[in-house]
Coordinates of C-alpha atoms in Angstrom, one line a residue:
X1 CA 94.5 109.7 80.1
X2 CA 91.0 109.6 78.7
X3 CA 89.9 107.1 75.9
X4 CA 89.1 110.2 73.7
X5 CA 92.7 111.4 73.8
X6 CA 93.8 107.9 72.9
X7 CA 91.5 107.7 69.9
X8 CA 92.9 111.1 68.7
X9 CA 96.4 109.7 69.0
X10 CA 95.5 106.7 66.8
X11 CA 93.9 109.0 64.2
X12 CA 97.0 111.1 64.0
X13 CA 99.2 108.2 63.2
X14 CA 97.1 106.4 60.6
X15 CA 96.5 108.7 57.7
X16 CA 96.6 107.2 54.2
X17 CA 100.4 108.0 54.1
X18 CA 102.4 110.2 56.4
X19 CA 105.0 112.6 54.8
X20 CA 108.5 111.0 55.1
X21 CA 109.8 114.2 56.8
X22 CA 107.4 113.6 59.8
X23 CA 108.5 109.9 60.3
X24 CA 111.3 108.6 62.5
X25 CA 112.3 104.9 62.4
X26 CA 114.4 103.7 65.4
X27 CA 115.0 100.6 67.5
X28 CA 116.3 100.0 71.0
X29 CA 119.4 97.9 71.4
X30 CA 121.0 96.7 74.6
X31 CA 122.3 93.8 76.6
X32 CA 119.8 91.4 78.1
X33 CA 117.9 92.8 81.2
X34 CA 119.1 96.4 80.7
X35 CA 115.5 97.6 80.6
X36 CA 114.6 97.9 76.8
X37 CA 111.0 96.6 77.3
X38 CA 110.4 98.7 80.4
X39 CA 111.5 101.9 78.5
X40 CA 109.3 100.9 75.6
X41 CA 106.3 100.6 78.1
X42 CA 106.9 104.2 79.3
X43 CA 107.1 105.4 75.7
X44 CA 103.7 103.7 74.9
X45 CA 102.2 105.3 78.0
X46 CA 103.6 108.9 77.4
X47 CA 102.6 108.9 73.7
X48 CA 99.1 107.7 74.6
X49 CA 98.8 104.7 72.3
X50 CA 98.0 102.4 75.2
X51 CA 95.3 103.3 77.7
X52 CA 96.2 103.0 81.4
X53 CA 93.6 100.3 82.0
X54 CA 95.1 98.2 79.2
X55 CA 98.7 98.8 80.3
X56 CA 100.8 95.9 81.7
X57 CA 104.5 95.4 82.3
X58 CA 106.5 94.4 79.2
X59 CA 103.5 95.2 77.0
X60 CA 105.3 94.3 73.7
X61 CA 106.4 90.8 75.0
X62 CA 103.5 88.9 73.6
X63 CA 104.6 85.3 74.2
X64 CA 104.1 83.5 77.5
X65 CA 107.7 82.3 77.4
X66 CA 108.9 85.9 77.1
X67 CA 106.9 87.0 80.1
X68 CA 107.8 84.0 82.2
X69 CA 111.6 84.2 81.5
X70 CA 111.7 88.0 81.5
X71 CA 113.4 88.2 78.1
X72 CA 112.5 89.5 74.7
X73 CA 112.6 86.8 72.0
X74 CA 110.8 88.5 69.1
X75 CA 111.3 92.1 67.8
X76 CA 108.0 94.0 68.0
X77 CA 107.3 97.1 65.8
X78 CA 105.0 99.8 67.1
X79 CA 103.9 103.2 65.9
X80 CA 103.6 106.2 68.2
X81 CA 102.6 109.9 67.8
X82 CA 104.8 112.7 69.3
X83 CA 104.4 116.4 69.0
X84 CA 107.4 118.7 69.0
X85 CA 106.9 122.5 68.8
X86 CA 103.3 121.8 67.6
X87 CA 104.4 119.5 64.7
X88 CA 102.9 116.0 64.9
X89 CA 105.5 113.2 64.2
X90 CA 105.1 109.5 63.7
X91 CA 107.7 107.4 65.5
X92 CA 108.1 103.7 64.4
X93 CA 109.9 101.9 67.2
X94 CA 111.2 98.3 67.2
X95 CA 111.9 96.7 70.6
X96 CA 114.7 94.1 70.0
X97 CA 116.0 91.1 72.0
X98 CA 119.2 91.4 74.0
X99 CA 120.5 87.8 74.1
X100 CA 123.3 86.8 71.7
X101 CA 121.3 83.9 70.4
X102 CA 118.7 86.4 68.9
X103 CA 121.2 88.8 67.3
X104 CA 119.7 87.9 63.9
X105 CA 116.4 89.5 65.0
X106 CA 118.4 92.7 66.0
X107 CA 120.3 92.8 62.6
X108 CA 116.9 92.7 60.7
X109 CA 115.5 95.5 62.9
X110 CA 118.6 97.7 62.3
X111 CA 118.1 97.3 58.5
X112 CA 114.6 98.8 58.9
X113 CA 115.7 101.9 60.8
X114 CA 117.7 105.1 60.4
X115 CA 118.7 105.4 64.1
X116 CA 119.0 103.5 67.4
X117 CA 118.9 104.1 71.1
X118 CA 121.9 102.4 72.7
X119 CA 120.7 101.5 76.2
X120 CA 123.1 100.8 79.0
X121 CA 122.2 99.9 82.6
X122 CA 123.5 102.7 84.9
X123 CA 124.3 100.2 87.6
X124 CA 126.1 97.6 85.4
X125 CA 127.7 99.5 82.6
X126 CA 128.6 98.2 79.1
X127 CA 128.2 94.5 78.6
X128 CA 129.5 92.2 75.8
X129 CA 126.2 92.2 73.8
X130 CA 126.0 96.0 74.1
X131 CA 129.3 96.1 72.2
X132 CA 128.2 93.6 69.6
X133 CA 124.9 95.5 68.9
X134 CA 126.8 98.8 68.8
X135 CA 129.2 97.5 66.1
X136 CA 126.2 96.1 64.2
X137 CA 124.6 99.6 64.3
X138 CA 127.8 101.2 63.1
X139 CA 128.1 98.8 60.2
X140 CA 124.5 99.9 59.2
X141 CA 125.6 103.6 59.5
X142 CA 122.8 104.4 61.9
X143 CA 122.6 107.5 64.2
X144 CA 123.3 106.3 67.7
X145 CA 121.7 108.0 70.7
X146 CA 123.4 106.9 74.0
X147 CA 121.0 106.4 76.9
X148 CA 121.7 105.4 80.5
X149 CA 118.8 103.6 82.1
X150 CA 117.8 102.7 85.7
X151 CA 119.2 105.9 87.2
X152 CA 116.7 105.5 90.1
X153 CA 118.6 102.5 91.4
X154 CA 120.7 103.0 94.6
X155 CA 123.7 101.3 92.9
X156 CA 123.5 103.5 89.8
X157 CA 126.7 105.3 88.8
X158 CA 125.6 107.4 85.8
X159 CA 128.6 109.7 85.8
X160 CA 131.1 106.8 85.6
X161 CA 129.2 104.9 82.9
X162 CA 128.5 108.1 80.9
X163 CA 132.2 108.6 80.6
X164 CA 132.7 104.9 79.6
X165 CA 130.0 105.2 76.9
X166 CA 131.3 108.5 75.6
X167 CA 134.8 107.1 75.1
X168 CA 133.3 104.1 73.2
X169 CA 131.2 106.0 70.7
X170 CA 133.2 109.3 70.6
X171 CA 130.8 111.8 72.1
X172 CA 130.8 113.9 75.3
X173 CA 129.5 112.4 78.6
X174 CA 126.8 115.2 78.7
X175 CA 125.4 113.8 75.5
X176 CA 124.3 110.6 77.2
X177 CA 120.7 110.9 78.2
X178 CA 119.8 109.7 81.7
X179 CA 116.4 108.0 82.1
X180 CA 114.5 105.7 84.3
X181 CA 112.2 103.3 82.4
X182 CA 110.5 102.4 85.7
X183 CA 109.5 105.9 86.9
X184 CA 109.4 107.6 83.4
X185 CA 112.0 110.2 84.3
X186 CA 113.8 111.6 81.2
X187 CA 111.7 109.6 78.7
X188 CA 110.2 112.7 77.1
X189 CA 113.7 114.1 76.5
X190 CA 114.5 110.8 74.7
X191 CA 111.5 111.2 72.4
X192 CA 112.5 114.8 71.6
X193 CA 116.1 113.8 70.9
X194 CA 114.9 111.0 68.5
X195 CA 113.1 113.7 66.4
X196 CA 116.1 116.1 66.4
X197 CA 118.9 113.6 65.9
X198 CA 117.6 110.7 63.8
X199 CA 117.2 111.6 60.1
X200 CA 113.9 111.2 58.2
X201 CA 113.6 108.2 55.9
X202 CA 114.7 108.8 52.3
X203 CA 112.9 107.2 49.2
X204 CA 111.3 108.0 45.9
X205 CA 107.6 108.4 46.3
X206 CA 107.0 108.3 42.5
X207 CA 109.0 105.1 41.8
X208 CA 107.4 101.6 41.6
X209 CA 106.6 100.4 45.1
X210 CA 109.3 98.4 47.0
X211 CA 108.8 97.2 50.5
X212 CA 111.2 95.0 52.5
X213 CA 109.7 92.1 54.6
X214 CA 111.4 92.2 58.0
X215 CA 109.1 89.8 59.9
X216 CA 106.1 87.5 59.4
X217 CA 103.7 85.7 61.7
X218 CA 101.0 83.0 61.1
X219 CA 97.5 83.8 62.2
X220 CA 95.1 80.8 62.3
X221 CA 92.2 82.9 61.0
X222 CA 93.8 85.5 58.7
X223 CA 96.8 83.5 57.3
X224 CA 100.2 85.0 57.0
X225 CA 100.6 88.5 58.4
X226 CA 103.7 90.2 56.8
X227 CA 105.5 93.1 58.4
X228 CA 107.2 95.5 56.0
X229 CA 109.2 98.7 55.8
X230 CA 108.3 100.7 52.6
X231 CA 111.4 102.0 50.8
X232 CA 109.9 103.5 47.6
X233 CA 106.5 104.2 46.2
X234 CA 103.2 103.5 48.1
X235 CA 100.8 100.6 48.7
X236 CA 97.1 100.7 49.2
X237 CA 94.4 98.1 50.0
X238 CA 92.9 96.0 47.2
X239 CA 96.0 96.4 45.0
X240 CA 97.7 93.3 43.5
X241 CA 101.2 92.8 44.9
X242 CA 104.0 90.5 43.9
X243 CA 106.7 88.8 46.0
X244 CA 109.9 89.3 43.9
X245 CA 111.8 86.1 45.0
X246 CA 108.9 83.7 44.4
X247 CA 107.0 85.7 41.7
X248 CA 103.7 84.9 43.4
X249 CA 100.9 87.5 43.1
X250 CA 98.3 88.2 45.8
X251 CA 95.6 90.8 46.6
X252 CA 96.1 93.1 49.6
X253 CA 93.1 92.4 51.8
X254 CA 94.3 94.7 54.6
X255 CA 97.1 97.1 55.1
X256 CA 97.8 99.0 58.3
X257 CA 100.1 99.9 61.2
X258 CA 100.7 98.4 64.7
X259 CA 100.0 101.0 67.3
X260 CA 100.6 98.6 69.2
X261 CA 97.4 96.6 68.2
X262 CA 96.8 96.2 64.4
X263 CA 95.1 99.3 63.1
X264 CA 93.9 99.3 59.4
X265 CA 94.8 102.3 57.3
X266 CA 94.3 103.6 53.8
X267 CA 97.8 102.8 52.7
X268 CA 101.6 103.1 53.4
X269 CA 104.0 105.6 52.0
X270 CA 107.8 106.1 51.8
X271 CA 109.6 105.2 55.1
X272 CA 106.6 103.8 56.8
X273 CA 106.5 100.5 58.8
X274 CA 103.3 98.5 58.8
X275 CA 101.7 95.1 58.1
X276 CA 100.1 93.4 55.0
X277 CA 97.4 90.7 55.0
X278 CA 96.8 88.8 51.8
X279 CA 94.9 85.8 53.2
X280 CA 97.6 83.4 52.0
X281 CA 97.8 80.2 54.1
X282 CA 101.0 78.8 52.5
X283 CA 103.8 79.9 54.9
X284 CA 106.5 79.4 52.3
X285 CA 105.3 82.3 50.2
X286 CA 106.3 85.0 52.6
X287 CA 110.0 85.0 53.1
X288 CA 111.9 87.4 55.4
X289 CA 114.2 89.7 53.4
X290 CA 112.0 89.4 50.2
X291 CA 110.9 92.5 48.3
X292 CA 107.1 93.3 47.9
X293 CA 106.1 95.3 44.8
X294 CA 103.0 96.1 42.8
X295 CA 101.9 93.5 40.2
X296 CA 100.9 96.1 37.6
X297 CA 103.8 98.4 38.0
X298 CA 106.6 96.2 39.4
X299 CA 110.1 97.3 40.4
X300 CA 112.9 95.9 38.3
X301 CA 115.5 95.6 41.1
X302 CA 114.9 93.8 44.4
X303 CA 116.2 95.2 47.7
X304 CA 119.4 93.6 49.0
X305 CA 117.6 91.7 51.7
X306 CA 119.4 90.3 54.8
X307 CA 122.5 88.1 55.3
X308 CA 121.4 84.5 55.7
X309 CA 121.8 83.4 59.4
X310 CA 124.5 80.8 60.0
X311 CA 123.4 78.0 62.4
X312 CA 125.9 77.4 65.1
X313 CA 124.4 74.5 66.9
X314 CA 122.6 71.4 65.5
X315 CA 120.3 69.1 67.4
X316 CA 117.8 66.4 66.3
X317 CA 114.1 66.9 67.3
X318 CA 112.0 63.7 67.3
X319 CA 108.4 63.3 68.3
X320 CA 107.9 60.8 71.2
X321 CA 104.8 59.6 69.4
X322 CA 105.9 58.6 65.8
X323 CA 102.4 59.6 64.4
X324 CA 103.1 63.2 65.4
X325 CA 105.8 63.5 62.6
X326 CA 103.5 65.4 60.1
X327 CA 102.3 67.7 62.9
X328 CA 106.0 68.5 63.7
X329 CA 106.7 69.2 60.1
X330 CA 103.8 71.7 59.8
X331 CA 104.8 73.3 63.2
X332 CA 108.4 73.8 62.0
X333 CA 107.1 75.4 58.8
X334 CA 104.9 77.9 60.8
X335 CA 107.7 78.6 63.3
X336 CA 110.2 79.2 60.5
X337 CA 108.0 82.0 59.3
X338 CA 108.2 83.7 62.7
X339 CA 111.8 82.8 63.3
X340 CA 113.9 83.2 60.2
X341 CA 117.1 81.9 61.9
X342 CA 115.7 78.4 62.3
X343 CA 117.1 75.8 59.8
X344 CA 115.8 72.2 59.5
X345 CA 115.8 69.1 57.3
X346 CA 114.3 65.6 57.7
X347 CA 116.4 63.0 59.5
X348 CA 115.9 59.3 60.6
X349 CA 117.4 57.6 63.6
X350 CA 117.4 53.8 64.2
X351 CA 116.7 54.5 67.9
X352 CA 114.4 57.5 67.7
X353 CA 112.6 57.1 64.3
X354 CA 111.6 60.0 62.1
X355 CA 112.4 63.6 63.0
X356 CA 114.2 66.7 61.9
X357 CA 117.8 67.9 62.2
X358 CA 117.5 71.5 63.2
X359 CA 120.1 74.3 63.1
X360 CA 120.0 77.0 65.9
X361 CA 122.0 80.1 66.7
X362 CA 122.8 78.9 70.2
X363 CA 121.6 76.8 73.2
X364 CA 118.9 79.3 74.4
X365 CA 117.6 79.5 70.8
X366 CA 117.3 75.6 70.8
X367 CA 115.6 75.7 74.2
X368 CA 113.1 78.4 73.2
X369 CA 112.2 76.7 69.8
X370 CA 111.6 73.4 71.5
X371 CA 109.5 75.0 74.2
X372 CA 107.4 76.9 71.6
X373 CA 106.8 73.7 69.6
X374 CA 105.7 71.9 72.7
X375 CA 103.4 74.7 73.9
X376 CA 102.0 76.2 70.7
X377 CA 101.5 73.0 68.8
X378 CA 101.0 70.5 71.7
X379 CA 103.9 68.2 70.8
X380 CA 106.0 65.9 73.0
X381 CA 109.6 66.0 71.8
X382 CA 113.0 64.5 72.4
X383 CA 116.1 66.6 71.4
X384 CA 119.4 64.9 70.9
X385 CA 122.7 66.3 72.4
X386 CA 123.7 69.5 70.6
X387 CA 126.5 69.2 68.1
X388 CA 128.3 71.6 65.6
X389 CA 129.4 71.2 61.9
X390 CA 132.7 69.4 61.2
X391 CA 134.5 69.2 57.9
X392 CA 136.2 65.8 57.5
X393 CA 138.9 65.2 54.9
X394 CA 139.8 61.5 54.1
X395 CA 143.1 60.1 52.9
X396 CA 141.8 59.9 49.4
X397 CA 141.2 63.8 49.5
X398 CA 137.3 63.4 49.6
X399 CA 135.5 65.7 52.0
X400 CA 132.4 65.2 54.1
X401 CA 130.4 67.7 56.1
X402 CA 129.2 66.2 59.4
X403 CA 126.3 67.8 61.3
X404 CA 125.4 64.6 63.2
X405 CA 127.7 62.0 64.7
X406 CA 126.0 59.2 62.7
X407 CA 127.3 60.9 59.5
X408 CA 130.9 60.6 60.7
X409 CA 132.8 58.6 58.0
X410 CA 134.6 55.3 58.7
X411 CA 138.0 54.7 57.2
X412 CA 141.3 56.5 57.1
X413 CA 140.8 60.2 58.1
X414 CA 143.4 62.7 57.2
X415 CA 142.0 65.8 59.0
X416 CA 139.0 67.0 60.9
X417 CA 138.2 70.7 61.0
X418 CA 136.0 72.2 63.7
X419 CA 134.3 75.7 63.8
X420 CA 136.0 78.4 65.9
X421 CA 134.5 81.5 67.4
X422 CA 135.9 84.8 68.4
X423 CA 134.6 85.3 72.0
X424 CA 134.5 88.7 73.8
X425 CA 134.2 88.5 77.6
X426 CA 133.6 91.6 79.7
X427 CA 134.4 91.1 83.4
X428 CA 135.4 93.0 86.6
X429 CA 139.2 92.9 86.9
X430 CA 139.0 90.8 90.1
X431 CA 137.9 87.7 88.0
X432 CA 140.5 87.8 85.2
X433 CA 142.4 84.7 86.5
X434 CA 139.2 82.7 86.9
X435 CA 138.0 83.6 83.3
X436 CA 141.4 82.8 81.8
X437 CA 141.6 79.5 83.6
X438 CA 138.2 78.5 82.3
X439 CA 139.1 79.5 78.7
X440 CA 142.4 77.5 78.8
X441 CA 140.5 74.4 79.9
X442 CA 138.2 74.8 76.9
X443 CA 141.2 74.9 74.5
X444 CA 141.0 78.7 74.1
X445 CA 143.8 81.0 72.8
X446 CA 144.1 84.5 74.2
X447 CA 143.8 87.1 71.5
X448 CA 144.0 90.3 73.5
X449 CA 142.9 92.2 76.6
X450 CA 141.8 95.8 77.1
X451 CA 140.8 97.8 80.2
X452 CA 137.6 99.7 79.4
X453 CA 137.9 101.4 82.8
X454 CA 140.0 100.9 86.0
X455 CA 137.9 97.9 87.1
X456 CA 136.4 96.5 83.9
X457 CA 138.3 94.4 81.4
X458 CA 137.5 93.1 77.9
X459 CA 139.1 89.8 77.2
X460 CA 139.2 88.3 73.7
X461 CA 139.7 84.6 73.2
X462 CA 139.5 82.2 70.1
X463 CA 137.7 79.1 71.2
X464 CA 136.2 76.0 69.6
X465 CA 132.5 76.3 69.2
X466 CA 131.9 72.8 70.4
X467 CA 133.5 73.7 73.8
X468 CA 131.2 76.6 74.5
X469 CA 127.8 75.3 73.3
X470 CA 127.3 73.1 76.4
X471 CA 127.9 74.7 79.8
X472 CA 130.6 77.4 79.1
X473 CA 128.2 80.3 79.8
X474 CA 127.0 78.7 83.1
X475 CA 130.5 78.1 84.3
X476 CA 131.5 81.7 83.3
X477 CA 128.7 83.1 85.4
X478 CA 129.4 80.9 88.4
X479 CA 133.2 81.7 88.4
X480 CA 132.5 85.5 88.2
X481 CA 129.5 85.6 90.6
X482 CA 127.3 86.5 87.6
X483 CA 129.2 89.7 86.6
X484 CA 130.8 88.5 83.4
X485 CA 129.1 88.8 80.0
X486 CA 129.8 86.9 76.8
X487 CA 129.4 87.6 73.1
X488 CA 130.8 85.4 70.3
X489 CA 130.9 85.4 66.5
X490 CA 132.0 82.9 63.8
X491 CA 135.8 82.9 63.1
X492 CA 136.4 80.2 60.5
X493 CA 137.7 76.6 61.1
X494 CA 140.7 74.9 62.6
X495 CA 142.1 71.4 62.4
X496 CA 141.8 69.4 65.7
X497 CA 142.4 65.9 67.1
X498 CA 138.7 64.8 67.2
X499 CA 137.3 61.3 67.4
X500 CA 133.8 59.8 67.4
X501 CA 132.8 58.0 70.6
X502 CA 130.2 55.3 70.0
X503 CA 128.0 53.8 72.7
X504 CA 127.4 50.1 72.2
X505 CA 124.5 48.4 74.0
X506 CA 124.8 44.6 73.9
X507 CA 127.2 44.9 71.0
X508 CA 124.9 47.2 68.9
X509 CA 125.7 50.9 68.3
X510 CA 123.0 53.3 69.5
X511 CA 123.4 56.3 67.2
X512 CA 121.5 58.7 69.5
X513 CA 124.2 58.5 72.1
X514 CA 127.2 58.9 69.8
X515 CA 129.3 62.1 70.1
X516 CA 132.3 63.7 68.4
X517 CA 134.7 64.9 71.0
X518 CA 138.4 65.9 71.4
X519 CA 140.6 62.9 72.0
X520 CA 141.6 64.2 75.4
X521 CA 137.9 64.2 76.5
X522 CA 136.9 60.9 74.9
X523 CA 137.6 58.7 77.9
X524 CA 135.6 61.0 80.3
X525 CA 132.6 61.2 77.9
X526 CA 132.6 57.4 77.5
X527 CA 132.7 56.7 81.3
X528 CA 130.0 59.4 82.0
X529 CA 127.6 58.0 79.3
X530 CA 128.1 54.3 80.2
X531 CA 127.6 55.2 83.9
X532 CA 124.4 57.2 83.1
X533 CA 122.9 54.4 81.0
X534 CA 123.7 51.7 83.6
X535 CA 121.4 53.5 86.0
X536 CA 118.7 54.3 83.5
X537 CA 118.2 51.1 81.5
X538 CA 116.1 48.5 83.5
X539 CA 117.7 45.1 84.2
X540 CA 117.0 42.3 81.6
X541 CA 116.8 38.5 82.0
X542 CA 120.3 38.4 80.7
X543 CA 123.5 40.4 81.3
X544 CA 123.8 43.5 79.2
X545 CA 127.2 45.1 78.6
X546 CA 127.3 48.9 77.9
X547 CA 130.5 49.9 76.1
X548 CA 132.1 53.1 74.8
X549 CA 134.3 52.7 71.8
X550 CA 136.5 54.7 69.5
X551 CA 136.4 52.7 66.2
X552 CA 137.0 49.1 67.3
X553 CA 138.8 50.0 70.6
X554 CA 136.7 49.8 73.8
X555 CA 137.6 52.7 76.2
X556 CA 134.9 52.2 78.9
X557 CA 132.5 49.5 80.0
X558 CA 129.6 49.1 82.5
X559 CA 127.5 46.0 82.9
X560 CA 123.8 45.7 83.8
X561 CA 123.5 42.5 85.9
X562 CA 120.9 40.0 84.8
X563 CA 117.7 39.3 86.9
X564 CA 118.2 35.9 88.3
X565 CA 115.6 33.5 89.6
X566 CA 116.3 31.6 92.8
X567 CA 116.6 28.1 91.3
X568 CA 117.9 26.6 94.5
X569 CA 114.8 27.3 96.5
X570 CA 113.3 23.8 95.8
X571 CA 116.7 22.2 96.4
X572 CA 116.8 21.6 100.2
X573 CA 119.8 19.6 101.5
X574 CA 121.5 16.9 99.5
X575 CA 124.8 16.8 97.6
X576 CA 126.4 20.1 96.4
X577 CA 126.6 18.6 92.9
X578 CA 122.7 18.9 92.7
X579 CA 122.9 22.6 93.3
X580 CA 125.7 23.0 90.9
X581 CA 123.7 21.2 88.2
X582 CA 120.8 23.5 88.6
X583 CA 123.0 26.6 88.5
X584 CA 124.8 25.3 85.3
X585 CA 121.5 24.7 83.7
X586 CA 120.4 28.3 84.5
X587 CA 123.8 29.6 83.2
X588 CA 123.3 27.8 79.8
X589 CA 119.7 29.2 79.5
X590 CA 121.0 32.8 80.2
X591 CA 123.8 32.3 77.6
X592 CA 121.2 31.1 75.0
X593 CA 118.9 34.1 75.9
X594 CA 121.8 36.5 75.5
X595 CA 122.5 35.3 72.0
X596 CA 119.0 36.0 70.8
X597 CA 117.9 38.8 73.2
X598 CA 117.6 42.4 72.3
X599 CA 117.6 45.4 74.6
X600 CA 114.7 47.8 74.6
X601 CA 115.8 51.2 75.7
X602 CA 112.8 53.0 77.4
X603 CA 111.9 56.5 76.2
X604 CA 112.6 58.0 79.7
X605 CA 116.2 56.7 79.5
X606 CA 116.7 58.5 76.1
X607 CA 115.4 61.8 77.5
X608 CA 117.4 61.5 80.7
X609 CA 120.6 60.4 79.0
X610 CA 120.4 63.1 76.3
X611 CA 119.7 66.0 78.8
X612 CA 122.8 67.8 79.8
X613 CA 121.8 68.0 83.4
X614 CA 123.8 66.0 85.9
X615 CA 121.7 63.9 88.2
X616 CA 121.3 65.6 91.6
X617 CA 121.8 63.0 94.4
X618 CA 119.9 65.3 97.0
X619 CA 116.8 65.4 94.7
X620 CA 117.0 61.6 94.1
X621 CA 117.3 61.0 97.9
X622 CA 114.1 63.0 98.5
X623 CA 112.2 61.0 95.9

């Protein structure tokens, strides 16, 4: 495709304001690794907004982490032109993440669209996250277009999965479009179907402007870049705009569309998706879900916004170098702008110093946020073991919310309530026994089971969140040879027999190693942690006991032997009493040292002890 054609395509999609009848807003939803980003690539190529020389695989995955891991973390909005029967249309597409931890990104994208492509891998069929995203789209009353991807694979079974998909959403198997994101087969039919099936956006062009912020990013040179979907009215450059939640007023320096690179335009009209730049550097002034309106002719009622995300997993993030604390605070502010599901508040630890207690939607979310902080802001961080929120009721009826084991109250406890989740597991029927055994060991209760087809089963369990935030997903994959998929959502709280296990080093509690666990698992946690620390903490001049305790009761103990000098080397021959005298003298010195000595835990020991990886003896042997 020549550069001239490409420029014409850009000019067609960036008029001052496109008529709402010629706009289609849609997103692509699917399970992780079902080919959303590859299908988006083909659409960008076919519509001509990306030249062949600029094209690269997963074009919309902008972050290095996304490209390395092969997953989408951030939703990306892009505008494309498409002609049907000689009429030029503007398609606003949002490519969304597929992993359960980033479902908040998906929910925001759905609120900015009128329709969605439900993408299913023709070789794997429907997965748990596909179902979750489908129900989310139905709640938003979106038009759903079923699409089977990867039909070029030798293992593809499009007829089988078309029937499965048709039964699920109540359509005919023939209605399921069959495409290959890799070869481009069937993609033009998808673009035509988007125009015929998905309704045009509806809004009042004469009303005061109202635009919904669905995403923001921080640019070092241009400040906060805000992505909006215009609901009513119109916005143009150099107008004064107001953020309705904060009441702050700014001048619009630039307004435009992403196609897929930023492309300035003369304004945005009803139903359009684009970006605003005001030059604001304060990241707190652009809040996801806020309504943008004109300062002179402002709207009276704000748009409903989005549901606040509920953090599922909490972990402490501490800089290894204490002087990096202000840098970490600024970094979290900027990342919060880009990732609205991140929640954080300052925290201090006697062992680790100043840091932040952060709330995440899951373990992958935690891992990605930590990696982004380290890469994008050049920080070295320690993260504490993940924990969930507990509600503790004392005998005197007072209640405490515990997000960190160090907040666990002392005294007579009447009841501890832990968060529960409703888990949906999709698996081939061969692995039902293995999945049920795993869920039983994690204190799960079976809620129901349905056969989606002759060889695929949907199993529903109610499980404690604390049991699945560590290694549940890894174990599920290993027991089902990678075939099972998991999705979960919040399902209230239940009372449980939970205790706090403290780790004492030389008689002093080290708060970073404490954990809240079920009473049945307390002993094994204590033995594991004490054993880990015995190997990690270097020997001292005196004997150091490592103890695991519930309250005042010791449940496990390991001892780090003292380094002993050979005091008998100068004592050659003679009576045994001379040797005993020297050994007793050394013993007294060690006892005196133990009374005043304190144990310094090296930073590497904290990192190794708090990582959930088990030490690999084979790797250690090679070292």
